[in-house]
Coordinates of C-alpha atoms and ligand atoms in Angstrom, one line a residue:
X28 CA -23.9 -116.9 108.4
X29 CA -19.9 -117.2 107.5
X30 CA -19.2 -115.5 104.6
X31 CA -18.9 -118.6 101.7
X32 CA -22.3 -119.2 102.8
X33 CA -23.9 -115.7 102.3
X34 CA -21.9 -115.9 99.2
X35 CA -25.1 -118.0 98.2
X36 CA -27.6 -117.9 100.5
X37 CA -27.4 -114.1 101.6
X38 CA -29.3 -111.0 99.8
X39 CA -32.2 -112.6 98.0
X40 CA -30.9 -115.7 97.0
X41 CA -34.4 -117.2 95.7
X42 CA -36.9 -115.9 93.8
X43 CA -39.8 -115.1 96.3
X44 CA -42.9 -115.8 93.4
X45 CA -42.1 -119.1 92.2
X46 CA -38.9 -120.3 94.3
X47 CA -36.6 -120.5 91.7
X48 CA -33.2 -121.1 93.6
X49 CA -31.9 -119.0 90.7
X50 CA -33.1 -115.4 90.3
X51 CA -35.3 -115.3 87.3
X52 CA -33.9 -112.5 84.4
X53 CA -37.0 -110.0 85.0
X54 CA -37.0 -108.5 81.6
X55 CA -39.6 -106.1 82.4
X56 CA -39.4 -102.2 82.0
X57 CA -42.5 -101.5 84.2
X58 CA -45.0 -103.2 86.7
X59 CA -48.5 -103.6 86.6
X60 CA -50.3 -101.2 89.8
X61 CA -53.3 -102.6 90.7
X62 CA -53.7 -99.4 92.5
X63 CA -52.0 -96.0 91.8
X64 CA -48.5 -96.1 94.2
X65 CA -49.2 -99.9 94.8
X66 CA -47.1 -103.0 94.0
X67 CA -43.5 -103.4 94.9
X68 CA -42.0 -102.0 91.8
X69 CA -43.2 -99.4 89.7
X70 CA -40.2 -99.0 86.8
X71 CA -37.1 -101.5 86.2
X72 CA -34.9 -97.9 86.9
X73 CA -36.3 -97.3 90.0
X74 CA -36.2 -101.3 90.6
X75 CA -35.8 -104.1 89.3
X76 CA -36.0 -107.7 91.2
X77 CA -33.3 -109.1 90.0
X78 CA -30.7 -106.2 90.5
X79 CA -32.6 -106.0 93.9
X80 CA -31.4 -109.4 94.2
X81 CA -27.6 -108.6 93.7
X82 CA -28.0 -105.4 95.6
X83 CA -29.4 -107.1 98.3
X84 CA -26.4 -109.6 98.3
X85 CA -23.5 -107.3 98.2
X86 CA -24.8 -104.9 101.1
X87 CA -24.8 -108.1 103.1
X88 CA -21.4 -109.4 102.1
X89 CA -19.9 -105.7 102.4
X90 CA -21.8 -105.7 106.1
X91 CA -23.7 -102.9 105.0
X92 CA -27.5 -101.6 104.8
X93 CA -28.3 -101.3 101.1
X94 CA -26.4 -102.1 98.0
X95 CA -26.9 -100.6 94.7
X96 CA -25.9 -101.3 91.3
X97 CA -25.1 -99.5 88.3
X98 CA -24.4 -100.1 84.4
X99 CA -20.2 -99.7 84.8
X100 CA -17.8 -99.2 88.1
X101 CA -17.4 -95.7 86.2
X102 CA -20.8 -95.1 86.8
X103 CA -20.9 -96.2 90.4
X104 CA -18.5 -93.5 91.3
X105 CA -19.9 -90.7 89.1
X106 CA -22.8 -91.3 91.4
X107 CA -21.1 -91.2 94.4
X108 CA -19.4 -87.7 94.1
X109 CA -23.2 -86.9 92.5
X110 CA -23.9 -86.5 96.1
X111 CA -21.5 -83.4 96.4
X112 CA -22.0 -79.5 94.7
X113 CA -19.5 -77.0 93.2
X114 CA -16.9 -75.7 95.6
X115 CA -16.8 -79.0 97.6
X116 CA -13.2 -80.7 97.9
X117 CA -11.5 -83.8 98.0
X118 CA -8.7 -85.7 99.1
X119 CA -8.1 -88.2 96.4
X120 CA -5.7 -91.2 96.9
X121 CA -2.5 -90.7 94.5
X122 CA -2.7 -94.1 93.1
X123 CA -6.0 -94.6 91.5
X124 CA -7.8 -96.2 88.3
X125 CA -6.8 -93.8 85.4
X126 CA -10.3 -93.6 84.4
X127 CA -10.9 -92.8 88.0
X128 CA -8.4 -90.0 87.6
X129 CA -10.0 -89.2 84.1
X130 CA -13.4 -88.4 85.8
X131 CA -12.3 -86.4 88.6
X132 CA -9.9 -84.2 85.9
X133 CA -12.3 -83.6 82.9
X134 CA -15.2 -84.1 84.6
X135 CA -15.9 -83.3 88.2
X136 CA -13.5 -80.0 87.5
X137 CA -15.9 -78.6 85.3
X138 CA -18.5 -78.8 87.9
X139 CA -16.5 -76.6 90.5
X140 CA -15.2 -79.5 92.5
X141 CA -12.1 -79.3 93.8
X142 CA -9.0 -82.1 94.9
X143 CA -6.5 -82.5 96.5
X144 CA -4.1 -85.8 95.9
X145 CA -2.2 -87.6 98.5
X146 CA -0.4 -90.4 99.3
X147 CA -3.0 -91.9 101.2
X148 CA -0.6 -94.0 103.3
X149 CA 0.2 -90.7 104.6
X150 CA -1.6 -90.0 107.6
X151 CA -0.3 -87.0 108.5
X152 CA -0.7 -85.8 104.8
X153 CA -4.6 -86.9 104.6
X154 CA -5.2 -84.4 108.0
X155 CA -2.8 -81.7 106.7
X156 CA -5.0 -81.8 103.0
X157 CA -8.1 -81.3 105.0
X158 CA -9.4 -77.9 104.7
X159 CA -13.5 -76.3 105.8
X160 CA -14.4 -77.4 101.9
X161 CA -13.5 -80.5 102.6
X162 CA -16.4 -83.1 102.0
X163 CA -14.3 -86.4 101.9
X164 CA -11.5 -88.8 101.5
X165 CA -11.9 -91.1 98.4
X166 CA -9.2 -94.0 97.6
X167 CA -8.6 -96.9 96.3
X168 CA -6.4 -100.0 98.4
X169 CA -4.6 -102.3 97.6
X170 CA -4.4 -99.2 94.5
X171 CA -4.3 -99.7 90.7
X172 CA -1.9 -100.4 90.0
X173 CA 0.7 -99.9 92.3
X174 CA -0.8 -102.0 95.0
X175 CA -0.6 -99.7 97.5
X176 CA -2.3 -100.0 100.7
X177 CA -3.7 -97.6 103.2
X178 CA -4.5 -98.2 106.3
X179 CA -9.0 -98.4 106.0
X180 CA -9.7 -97.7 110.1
X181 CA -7.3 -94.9 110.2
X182 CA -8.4 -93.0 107.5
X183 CA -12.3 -93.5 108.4
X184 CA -10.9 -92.5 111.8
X185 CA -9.5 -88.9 110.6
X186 CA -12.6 -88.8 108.2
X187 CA -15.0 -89.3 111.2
X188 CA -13.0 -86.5 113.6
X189 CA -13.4 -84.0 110.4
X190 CA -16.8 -84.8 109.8
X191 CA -16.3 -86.0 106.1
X192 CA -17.2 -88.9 104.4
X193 CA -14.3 -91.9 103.5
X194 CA -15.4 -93.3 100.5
X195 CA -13.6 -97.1 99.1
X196 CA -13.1 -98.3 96.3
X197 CA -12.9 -102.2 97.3
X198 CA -12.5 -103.3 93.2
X199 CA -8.5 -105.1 93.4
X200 CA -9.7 -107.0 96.9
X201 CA -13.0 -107.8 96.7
X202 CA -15.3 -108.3 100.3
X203 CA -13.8 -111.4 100.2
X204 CA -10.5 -110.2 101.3
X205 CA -11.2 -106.9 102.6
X206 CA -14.7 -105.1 104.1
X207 CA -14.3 -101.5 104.7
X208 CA -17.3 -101.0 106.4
X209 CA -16.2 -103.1 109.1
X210 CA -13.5 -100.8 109.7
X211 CA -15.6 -97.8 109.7
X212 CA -16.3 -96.7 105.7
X213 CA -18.7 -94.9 105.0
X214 CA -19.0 -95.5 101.3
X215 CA -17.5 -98.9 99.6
X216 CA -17.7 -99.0 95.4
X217 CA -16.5 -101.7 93.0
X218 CA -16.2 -102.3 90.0
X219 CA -17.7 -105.5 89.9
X220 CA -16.6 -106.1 86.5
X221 CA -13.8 -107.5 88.0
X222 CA -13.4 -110.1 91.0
X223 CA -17.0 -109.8 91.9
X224 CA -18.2 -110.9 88.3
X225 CA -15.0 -113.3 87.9
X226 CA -15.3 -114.2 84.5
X227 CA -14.9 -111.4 82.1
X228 CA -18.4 -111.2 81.1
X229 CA -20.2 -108.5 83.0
X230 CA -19.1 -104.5 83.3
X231 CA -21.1 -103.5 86.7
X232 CA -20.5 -101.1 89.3
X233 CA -21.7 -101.8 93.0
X234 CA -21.8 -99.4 96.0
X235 CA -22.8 -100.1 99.2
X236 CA -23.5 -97.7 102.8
X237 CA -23.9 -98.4 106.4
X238 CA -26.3 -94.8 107.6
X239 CA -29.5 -95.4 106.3
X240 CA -29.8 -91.8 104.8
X241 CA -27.2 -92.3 102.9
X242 CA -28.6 -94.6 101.3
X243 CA -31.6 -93.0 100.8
X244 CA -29.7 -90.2 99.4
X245 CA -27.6 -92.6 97.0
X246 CA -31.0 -94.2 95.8
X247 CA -32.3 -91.3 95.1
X248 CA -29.1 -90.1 93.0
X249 CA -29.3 -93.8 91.5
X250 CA -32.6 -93.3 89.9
X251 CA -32.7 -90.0 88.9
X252 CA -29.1 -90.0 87.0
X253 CA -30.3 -93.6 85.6
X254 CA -27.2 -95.3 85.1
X255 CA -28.9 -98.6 86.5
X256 CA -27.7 -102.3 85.6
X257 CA -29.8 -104.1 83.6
X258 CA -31.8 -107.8 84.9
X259 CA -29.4 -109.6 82.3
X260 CA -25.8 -108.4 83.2
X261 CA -27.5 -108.2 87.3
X262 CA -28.1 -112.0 86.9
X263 CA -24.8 -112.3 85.3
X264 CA -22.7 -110.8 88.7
X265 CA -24.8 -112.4 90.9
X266 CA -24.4 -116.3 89.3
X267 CA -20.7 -114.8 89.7
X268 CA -20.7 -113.7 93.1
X269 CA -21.9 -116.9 93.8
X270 CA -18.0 -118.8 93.6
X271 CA -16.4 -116.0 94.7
X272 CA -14.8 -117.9 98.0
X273 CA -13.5 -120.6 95.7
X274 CA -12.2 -118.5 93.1
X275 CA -10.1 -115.9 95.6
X276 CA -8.6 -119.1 97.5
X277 CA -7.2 -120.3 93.5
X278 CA -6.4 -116.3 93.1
X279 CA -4.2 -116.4 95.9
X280 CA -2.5 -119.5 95.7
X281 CA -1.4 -118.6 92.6
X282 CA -0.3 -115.3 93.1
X283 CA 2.0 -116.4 95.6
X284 CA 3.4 -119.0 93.8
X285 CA 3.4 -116.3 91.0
X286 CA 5.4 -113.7 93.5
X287 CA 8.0 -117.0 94.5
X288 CA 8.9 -116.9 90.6
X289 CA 9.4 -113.5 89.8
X290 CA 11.3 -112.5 93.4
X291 CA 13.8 -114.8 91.8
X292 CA 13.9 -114.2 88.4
X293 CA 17.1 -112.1 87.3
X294 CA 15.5 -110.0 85.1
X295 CA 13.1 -108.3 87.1
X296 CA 14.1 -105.0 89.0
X297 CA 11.1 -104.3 91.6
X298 CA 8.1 -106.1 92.2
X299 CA 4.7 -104.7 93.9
X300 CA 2.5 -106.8 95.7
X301 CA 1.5 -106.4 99.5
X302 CA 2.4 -110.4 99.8
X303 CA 6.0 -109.1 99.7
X304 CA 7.4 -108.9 103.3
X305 CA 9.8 -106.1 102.1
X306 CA 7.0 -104.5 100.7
X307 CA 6.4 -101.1 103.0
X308 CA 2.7 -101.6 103.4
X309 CA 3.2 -105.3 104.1
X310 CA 2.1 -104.7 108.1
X311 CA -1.0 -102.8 107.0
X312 CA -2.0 -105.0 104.8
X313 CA -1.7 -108.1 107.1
X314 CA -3.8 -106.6 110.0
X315 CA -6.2 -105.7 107.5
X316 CA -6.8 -108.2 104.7
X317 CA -7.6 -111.9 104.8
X318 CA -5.3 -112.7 102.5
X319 CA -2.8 -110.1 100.1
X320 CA -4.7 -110.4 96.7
X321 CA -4.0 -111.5 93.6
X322 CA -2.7 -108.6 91.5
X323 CA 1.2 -108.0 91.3
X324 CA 2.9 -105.2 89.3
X325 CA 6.4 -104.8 88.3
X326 CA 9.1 -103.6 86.2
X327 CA 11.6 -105.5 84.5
X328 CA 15.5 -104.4 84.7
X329 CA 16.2 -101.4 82.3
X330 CA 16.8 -102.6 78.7
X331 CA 14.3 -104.9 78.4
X332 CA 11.0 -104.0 76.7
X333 CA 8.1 -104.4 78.4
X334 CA 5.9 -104.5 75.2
X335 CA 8.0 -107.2 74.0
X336 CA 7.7 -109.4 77.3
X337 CA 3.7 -108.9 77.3
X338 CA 3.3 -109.9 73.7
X339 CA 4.9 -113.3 74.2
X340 CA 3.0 -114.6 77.1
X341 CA 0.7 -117.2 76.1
X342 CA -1.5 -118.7 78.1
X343 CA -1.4 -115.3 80.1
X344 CA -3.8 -112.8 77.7
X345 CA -2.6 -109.5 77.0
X346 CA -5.9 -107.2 77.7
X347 CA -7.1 -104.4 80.2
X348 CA -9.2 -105.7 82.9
X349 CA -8.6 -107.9 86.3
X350 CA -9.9 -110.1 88.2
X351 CA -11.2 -112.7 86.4
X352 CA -10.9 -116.5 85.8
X353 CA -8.2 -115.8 83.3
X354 CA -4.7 -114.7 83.8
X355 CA -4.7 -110.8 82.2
X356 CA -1.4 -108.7 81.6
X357 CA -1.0 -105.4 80.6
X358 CA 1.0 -102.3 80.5
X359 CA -0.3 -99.4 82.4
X360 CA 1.2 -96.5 81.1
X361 CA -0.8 -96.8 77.5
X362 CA -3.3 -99.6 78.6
X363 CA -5.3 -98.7 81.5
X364 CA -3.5 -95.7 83.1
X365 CA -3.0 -94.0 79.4
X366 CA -6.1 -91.4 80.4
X367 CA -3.1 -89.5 83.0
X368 CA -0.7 -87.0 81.5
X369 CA 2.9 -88.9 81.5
X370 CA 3.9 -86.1 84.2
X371 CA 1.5 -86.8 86.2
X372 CA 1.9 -90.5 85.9
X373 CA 5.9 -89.9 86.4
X374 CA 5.6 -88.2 89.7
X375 CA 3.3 -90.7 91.0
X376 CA 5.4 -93.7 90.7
X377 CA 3.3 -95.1 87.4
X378 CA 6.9 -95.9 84.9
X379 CA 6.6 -96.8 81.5
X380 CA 8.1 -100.0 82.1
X381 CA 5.7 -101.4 84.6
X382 CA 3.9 -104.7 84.2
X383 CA 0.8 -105.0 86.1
X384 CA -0.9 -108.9 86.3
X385 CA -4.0 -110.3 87.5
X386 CA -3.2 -113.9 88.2
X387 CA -5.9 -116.0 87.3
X388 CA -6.7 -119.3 88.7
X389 CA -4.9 -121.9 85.6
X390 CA -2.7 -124.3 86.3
X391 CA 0.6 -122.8 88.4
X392 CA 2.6 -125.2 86.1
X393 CA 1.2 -122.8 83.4
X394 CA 1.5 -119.8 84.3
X395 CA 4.9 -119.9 85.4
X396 CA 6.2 -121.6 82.3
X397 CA 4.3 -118.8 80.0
X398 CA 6.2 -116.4 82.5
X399 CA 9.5 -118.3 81.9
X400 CA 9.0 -118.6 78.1
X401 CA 8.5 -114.8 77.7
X402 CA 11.5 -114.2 80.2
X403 CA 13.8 -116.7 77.8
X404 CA 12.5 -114.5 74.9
X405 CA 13.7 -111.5 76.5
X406 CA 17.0 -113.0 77.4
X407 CA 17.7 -114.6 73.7
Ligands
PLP523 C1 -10.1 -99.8 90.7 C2 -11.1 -99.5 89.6 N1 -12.2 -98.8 89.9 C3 -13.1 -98.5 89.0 C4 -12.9 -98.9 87.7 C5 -14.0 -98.6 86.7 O1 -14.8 -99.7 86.5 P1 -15.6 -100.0 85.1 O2 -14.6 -100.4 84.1 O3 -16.5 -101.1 85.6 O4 -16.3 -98.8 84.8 C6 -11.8 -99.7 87.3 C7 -11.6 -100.2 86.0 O5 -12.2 -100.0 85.0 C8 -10.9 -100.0 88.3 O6 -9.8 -100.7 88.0
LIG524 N1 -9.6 -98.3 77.8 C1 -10.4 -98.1 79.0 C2 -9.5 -98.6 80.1 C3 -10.1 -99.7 80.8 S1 -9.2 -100.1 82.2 C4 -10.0 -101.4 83.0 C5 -9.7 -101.7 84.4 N2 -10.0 -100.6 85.2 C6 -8.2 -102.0 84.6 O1 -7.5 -101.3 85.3 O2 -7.7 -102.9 84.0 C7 -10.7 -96.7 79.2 O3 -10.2 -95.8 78.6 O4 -11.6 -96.5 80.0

């Protein structure tokens, strides 16, 4: 099956009782046993049909075994380093989600844990980070929101010769673009309340594994930390899985047309996005990404107020999030990256002055006259 089509026909894609080409919302916290241990589900935490549904559906379109989901992408990767104990270590990509850096600072610390953070792009600085505590590489690419991109197969490559896991967090490109797996991942997350949901209704995390026992292992973790998505919100993702093809061709289309605009506009200083053929990942991210996503960052020329541009754009909303229907802007350094100390931020390229858009899938005529009104505002 090609991929558009598994997009609505893969996983469970009808509902196996009545036929219901759309999975019924099973609003049910338990299941009748007929016999003690008998029956396919027991309680909606340990299983639900319809999050099996849209677990089912994103193991096949990650192209791997079993898929799991989870109340928040927050939650998906609190599970994930669930696996792990006190005095394990990490290699953790330099670049990541702030709440993502949040987690692993005032969190995972606490429990003993240990890190160690890289410029994953840096090969030779991912094997030098590795030490016998070492239980695995986790990182984010293209990254948030720098847009960074590391190179998947070589990674799970040095993870595999050093017996650790790799672990993805496939959130900015979506299967559609990019399937770690395929390149040798062991562990893919997402916060599905972004491309995978599309339409700024649904917060969901997703994970998804190749070895079976670890995903028996992850299952396990799943039910007994609880942190399950509910029938509603899994109905939700999975009606919005359902376009995501259509949705990532508009993405892209108007991201380059979005990129065209502001690689000529005067008053912008750098731009990020792995679209750009100056851009030092552009090679990486060709080889391994059907298409360079729709997410570009960058920072206007020093002077001009950032805060000021955001607030002018119109038809663009000013809000945290990504990946949706909806054209979102924001400012990193006290919107979604505000959890990281400004040193920390500093040193790993995050300025105050970066703008970071998700370009949605309006009009181009729009977007890139709400970009040249703001721009005119900032000029007057
Ligand atoms: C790359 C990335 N991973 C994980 C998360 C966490 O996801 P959620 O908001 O669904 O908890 C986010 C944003 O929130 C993100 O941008
Ligand atoms: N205020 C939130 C931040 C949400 S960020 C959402 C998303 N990951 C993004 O990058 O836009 C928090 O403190 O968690």
């Amino acid at each position: 099956m090609e991929f558009g089509t598994k997009l609505i026909h893969g996983g469970i894609s009808e509902d196996e009782f009545t036929g219901a080409t759309s999975i019924p919302i099973y609003m049910a916290s338990t299941f009748h046993q007929n016999k003690i241990g008998e029956g396919k589900y027991e309680y909606s935490r340990s299983g639900n049909p319809t999050r099996e549904a849209v677990e089912k559906l994103i193991a096949d379109l990650e192209g791997g075994n079993d898929g799991f989901a989870f109340a928040s992408g927050s939650a998906a990767i609190n599970t994930v380093f669930s696996l792990f104990s006190a005095g394990d270590h990490f290699i953790v990509g330099n670049d990541v989600y702030g709440g993502t850096f949040r987690l692993i600072n005032s969190v995972l610390k606490r429990f003993g844990m240990t890190f160690t953070i890289v410029d994953t792009r840096d090969l030779e600085a991912v094997k030098q980070a590795i030490t016998p505590e070492t239980k695995a590489i986790y990182l984010e690419t293209p990254t948030n929101p720098l847009l960074r991109v590391t190179d998947i197969a070589a990674v799970a490559d040095i993870a595999k010769q050093h017996g650790v896991l790799s672990i993805i967090d496939n959130t900015f490109a979506s299967p559609y673009i990019q399937r770690p797996i395929e390149l040798g991942v062991d562990i893919v997350l997402h916060s599905a309340s972004k491309y995978l949901g599309g339409h700024s209704d649904v917060i969901a995390g997703l994970i998804v594994t190749k070895d079976p026992e670890l995903g028996e292992q992850i299952g396990f973790l799943q039910n007994a930390i609880g942190g399950v998505l509910a029938p509603q919100e899994s109905w939700l993702l999975q009606r919005g899985i359902k376009t995501l093809s259509l949705r990532m061709q508009a993405h892209l289309k108007n991201a380059q047309a979005v990129f065209d605009y502001l690689n000529k506009q005067p008053m912008v200083s750098k731009i990020y996005y792995p679209g750009d053929p100056e851009n030092p990942d552009y090679e990486v991210a060709k080889k391994q990404m059907h298409g360079f996503g729709a997410m570009i960052s960058f920072e206007l020329k020093p002077g001009l107020d950032p805060k000021a541009f955001v607030e002018q754009l119109r038809v663009i909303t000013l809000a945290e999030s990504l990946g949706a229907i909806e054209s979102l802007v924001e400012v990193p350094a006290v919107m979604t990256h505000g959890a990281i100390p400004r040193d920390i931020r500093l040193q790993n390229g995050i300025k105050d002055e970066l703008i970071r858009l998700s370009v949605g899938i309006e009009d181009q005529a729009d977007l890139l006259a709400d970009l040249a009104h703001a721009f005119q505002y900032l000029g007057d």
